[in-house]
Short mmCIF file of C-alpha atoms in Angstrom, two decimals:
data_model
loop_
_atom_site.label_atom_id
_atom_site.label_comp_id
_atom_site.label_asym_id
_atom_site.label_seq_id
_atom_site.Cartn_x
_atom_site.Cartn_y
_atom_site.Cartn_z
CA MET A 118 129.22 30.33 -11.92
CA ILE A 119 127.72 32.78 -9.43
CA GLU A 120 124.84 32.04 -7.07
CA TRP A 121 123.33 35.48 -7.30
CA ASN A 122 121.03 34.91 -4.32
CA LYS A 123 124.20 34.91 -2.20
CA ILE A 124 125.41 38.32 -3.45
CA ASP A 125 124.35 41.70 -2.05
CA THR A 126 127.25 43.90 -3.21
CA ILE A 127 129.10 43.91 -6.54
CA LEU A 128 132.50 45.60 -6.73
CA LEU A 129 133.65 46.21 -10.30
CA ASP A 130 137.07 47.29 -11.49
CA MET A 131 137.18 49.68 -14.46
CA ASP A 132 140.25 49.34 -16.71
CA GLY A 133 140.58 45.83 -18.11
CA THR A 134 137.29 44.76 -16.55
CA LEU A 135 134.65 47.13 -17.88
CA LEU A 136 136.84 49.12 -20.25
CA ASP A 137 139.23 47.80 -22.88
CA LEU A 138 142.77 47.89 -21.49
CA ASN A 139 144.02 48.56 -25.01
CA PHE A 140 143.67 52.28 -24.33
CA ASP A 141 145.95 52.21 -21.28
CA ASN A 142 148.42 49.76 -22.79
CA HIS A 143 148.76 51.87 -25.91
CA PHE A 144 148.97 55.08 -23.90
CA TRP A 145 151.77 54.00 -21.56
CA GLN A 146 153.66 51.65 -23.85
CA GLU A 147 153.52 53.62 -27.10
CA PHE A 148 152.08 57.14 -26.86
CA VAL A 149 153.91 58.37 -23.77
CA PRO A 150 157.29 57.04 -25.02
CA GLN A 151 156.63 58.78 -28.34
CA LYS A 152 155.92 62.12 -26.65
CA PHE A 153 158.82 61.68 -24.22
CA SER A 154 161.19 60.94 -27.12
CA GLU A 155 160.08 64.12 -28.88
CA LYS A 156 160.56 66.19 -25.72
CA VAL A 157 164.08 65.01 -24.91
CA GLY A 158 165.26 64.41 -28.47
CA ILE A 159 165.90 60.66 -28.42
CA SER A 160 164.52 57.72 -30.36
CA ILE A 161 161.29 56.04 -29.30
CA GLU A 162 163.23 52.86 -28.50
CA ALA A 163 165.62 54.81 -26.28
CA ALA A 164 162.63 56.47 -24.60
CA LYS A 165 161.06 53.09 -23.90
CA HIS A 166 164.36 51.85 -22.50
CA GLN A 167 164.43 54.80 -20.10
CA LEU A 168 160.77 54.69 -19.12
CA GLU A 169 160.17 50.98 -18.61
CA PRO A 170 162.21 50.64 -15.39
CA ARG A 171 160.71 53.86 -14.04
CA PHE A 172 157.22 52.51 -14.66
CA LYS A 173 158.13 49.11 -13.25
CA SER A 174 159.44 50.62 -10.02
CA MET A 175 156.03 52.16 -9.31
CA GLU A 176 153.84 49.13 -9.95
CA GLY A 177 151.57 48.40 -7.01
CA LYS A 178 152.05 51.91 -5.62
CA ILE A 179 149.56 54.75 -5.74
CA GLU A 180 152.06 56.80 -7.79
CA TRP A 181 151.74 54.38 -10.70
CA TYR A 182 148.12 55.46 -11.12
CA CYS A 183 148.65 59.17 -10.38
CA LEU A 184 148.49 61.48 -13.39
CA ASP A 185 149.92 64.36 -11.35
CA TYR A 186 152.94 62.29 -10.38
CA TRP A 187 153.80 61.30 -13.96
CA SER A 188 153.12 64.79 -15.28
CA GLU A 189 155.69 66.12 -12.81
CA VAL A 190 158.42 63.50 -13.18
CA LEU A 191 158.17 63.22 -16.98
CA GLU A 192 157.43 66.92 -17.51
CA LEU A 193 154.55 65.99 -19.79
CA ASP A 194 150.86 66.94 -19.65
CA ILE A 195 149.60 63.42 -18.98
CA PRO A 196 145.89 64.36 -18.67
CA GLY A 197 146.16 66.34 -21.90
CA LEU A 198 147.85 63.44 -23.68
CA LYS A 199 145.13 61.07 -22.52
CA ALA A 200 142.52 63.42 -23.93
CA GLU A 201 144.37 63.44 -27.28
CA ILE A 202 143.74 59.73 -27.81
CA ALA A 203 140.45 59.45 -25.91
CA GLY A 204 138.89 58.01 -29.06
CA LEU A 205 140.52 54.71 -28.11
CA ILE A 206 138.51 54.46 -24.89
CA SER A 207 135.91 51.72 -25.32
CA VAL A 208 133.70 49.41 -23.30
CA LEU A 209 134.42 45.69 -23.39
CA PRO A 210 131.87 43.30 -24.93
CA HIS A 211 128.64 42.56 -23.01
CA VAL A 212 129.51 45.01 -20.21
CA ILE A 213 126.59 47.34 -20.95
CA GLU A 214 124.19 44.42 -21.06
CA PHE A 215 125.44 43.22 -17.68
CA LEU A 216 125.35 46.68 -16.09
CA GLU A 217 121.84 47.39 -17.39
CA LYS A 218 120.57 44.18 -15.84
CA VAL A 219 122.41 44.39 -12.51
CA SER A 220 121.55 48.05 -12.00
CA THR A 221 117.84 47.17 -11.94
CA SER A 222 118.39 44.51 -9.28
CA SER A 223 118.40 45.04 -5.52
CA LYS A 224 122.19 44.63 -5.38
CA LYS A 225 124.52 47.49 -4.61
CA VAL A 226 126.87 48.10 -7.56
CA ILE A 227 130.11 49.98 -6.83
CA LEU A 228 132.88 50.94 -9.25
CA VAL A 229 136.18 50.45 -7.44
CA THR A 230 139.17 51.62 -9.46
CA ASN A 231 142.81 52.58 -9.06
CA ALA A 232 142.35 55.19 -11.76
CA HIS A 233 143.20 58.78 -10.87
CA ARG A 234 140.14 61.02 -10.73
CA GLY A 235 141.36 62.84 -13.84
CA SER A 236 141.46 59.65 -15.87
CA LEU A 237 138.24 58.41 -14.29
CA GLY A 238 136.41 61.58 -15.28
CA LEU A 239 137.61 61.36 -18.88
CA LYS A 240 136.53 57.73 -19.17
CA MET A 241 133.11 58.32 -17.64
CA GLU A 242 132.62 61.27 -20.01
CA LYS A 243 133.42 59.03 -22.98
CA THR A 244 131.46 55.96 -21.89
CA CYS A 245 128.62 57.36 -19.72
CA LEU A 246 128.85 54.32 -17.46
CA GLN A 247 128.49 56.37 -14.28
CA ARG A 248 124.70 56.05 -14.40
CA PHE A 249 124.93 52.36 -13.52
CA PHE A 250 126.70 52.71 -10.17
CA ASP A 251 125.50 53.40 -6.66
CA GLU A 252 128.97 54.75 -5.85
CA ILE A 253 132.25 55.37 -7.70
CA ILE A 254 135.38 54.91 -5.61
CA SER A 255 138.94 55.78 -6.63
CA SER A 256 141.77 54.36 -4.53
CA HIS A 257 143.24 57.89 -4.64
CA ASP A 258 140.43 58.85 -2.24
CA PHE A 259 142.27 56.75 0.36
CA GLY A 260 145.84 57.27 -0.88
CA ILE A 261 146.43 53.54 -1.21
CA PRO A 262 145.91 51.21 -4.21
CA LYS A 263 143.72 48.11 -4.26
CA GLU A 264 146.79 45.85 -4.28
CA GLN A 265 147.60 46.92 -0.73
CA PRO A 266 145.77 45.36 2.26
CA GLY A 267 144.96 48.75 3.76
CA PHE A 268 142.65 49.60 0.87
CA TRP A 269 139.86 47.18 1.76
CA PRO A 270 139.12 48.31 5.34
CA SER A 271 139.14 51.89 4.05
CA LEU A 272 136.60 50.92 1.41
CA GLN A 273 134.45 49.08 3.94
CA ARG A 274 134.38 52.08 6.26
CA LYS A 275 133.18 54.27 3.41
CA GLN A 276 130.81 51.74 1.84
CA PRO A 277 129.92 48.98 4.34
CA PHE A 278 129.57 45.52 2.81
CA ASP A 279 129.31 41.93 4.00
CA LYS A 280 132.52 40.20 2.88
CA GLU A 281 130.68 36.86 2.65
CA ARG A 282 128.06 38.34 0.30
CA THR A 283 130.28 40.50 -1.89
CA LEU A 284 131.55 39.84 -5.42
CA LEU A 285 134.68 41.50 -6.85
CA VAL A 286 135.41 41.34 -10.58
CA ASP A 287 138.91 42.53 -11.52
CA ASP A 288 141.59 41.78 -14.11
CA SER A 289 144.48 42.19 -11.65
CA LEU A 290 145.58 39.05 -9.81
CA ALA A 291 147.41 41.22 -7.28
CA VAL A 292 144.16 43.00 -6.47
CA LEU A 293 142.20 39.75 -6.30
CA ASN A 294 144.77 38.23 -3.96
CA SER A 295 144.62 41.30 -1.73
CA ALA A 296 140.81 41.10 -1.63
CA LYS A 297 140.99 37.38 -0.89
CA GLN A 298 143.31 37.98 2.05
CA TYR A 299 140.84 40.55 3.38
CA GLY A 300 138.10 37.94 3.25
CA ILE A 301 135.97 38.89 0.26
CA ARG A 302 134.27 35.63 -0.61
CA HIS A 303 133.37 35.84 -4.31
CA LEU A 304 136.23 36.72 -6.67
CA ILE A 305 136.33 36.59 -10.46
CA SER A 306 139.19 37.45 -12.80
CA VAL A 307 138.85 38.84 -16.34
CA SER A 308 141.06 36.83 -18.68
CA LYS A 309 140.82 39.13 -21.73
CA PRO A 310 141.27 42.69 -20.45
CA ASP A 311 142.78 43.92 -23.75
CA SER A 312 140.71 43.15 -26.85
CA THR A 313 143.81 43.26 -29.06
CA ARG A 314 145.72 40.59 -27.10
CA PRO A 315 145.13 36.89 -26.41
CA SER A 316 143.31 35.74 -23.29
CA LYS A 317 145.49 35.17 -20.23
CA GLN A 318 145.80 31.89 -18.38
CA ILE A 319 144.30 32.46 -14.92
CA ASP A 320 145.33 30.29 -12.00
CA GLY A 321 143.77 30.43 -8.55
CA PHE A 322 140.55 32.23 -9.42
CA GLN A 323 137.43 31.66 -11.46
CA SER A 324 137.74 33.64 -14.67
CA ILE A 325 135.58 35.03 -17.43
CA GLU A 326 136.54 36.26 -20.89
CA ASP A 327 133.52 38.56 -20.98
CA PHE A 328 130.39 39.25 -18.95
CA ARG A 329 128.03 36.88 -20.76
CA VAL A 330 128.71 34.15 -18.21
CA LEU A 331 127.75 36.42 -15.32
CA LEU A 332 124.39 37.19 -16.91
CA GLN A 333 123.31 33.63 -16.24
CA GLY A 334 120.88 33.48 -13.36
CA LEU A 335 120.96 37.23 -12.79
CA CYS A 336 117.55 38.70 -12.24
#
């Protein structure tokens, strides 16, 4: 699938790519509505009805990923709530095997995530994946999410890379499309970001269900 001799830099997303998206899906779709319903004294279904359009309106914006923003507007301790269910944070299958192998290669390996630094810190504490990366980049460092075209030149200024010799692996088609428009040559989508849900049909990009395929030819 990948001609590894043509890759110098590997950009890896975190949630839904390296880590099971079940944690985030459960957190935002079930746990936050539960806590919001308790705070305002309404049913969980009513809380979901109120929260879903508010969440939807922020998709693709940096606020969607900002724990401080949601803590303020929902009047909930979002970082604290994440810590409450941190036991659900888990690494997707074959990720460790891939990271162990690629981290011993000559390739630069960069974690590039939309996660807020608070969430990122919690997840690194739980998974200890930070040891595999040459650099860890949060889009909050630039104030613009990966879905937006302005993210990629900001990333390239901070961590120079050859677009023709760079691979991005991400579960977000919006992010992959943004990277494609910027000119990143090698793009792969993750079709099973949430271990509890069926694989997604991916159109327009090569896709993997897990990292076993990418281990082929990697040395």
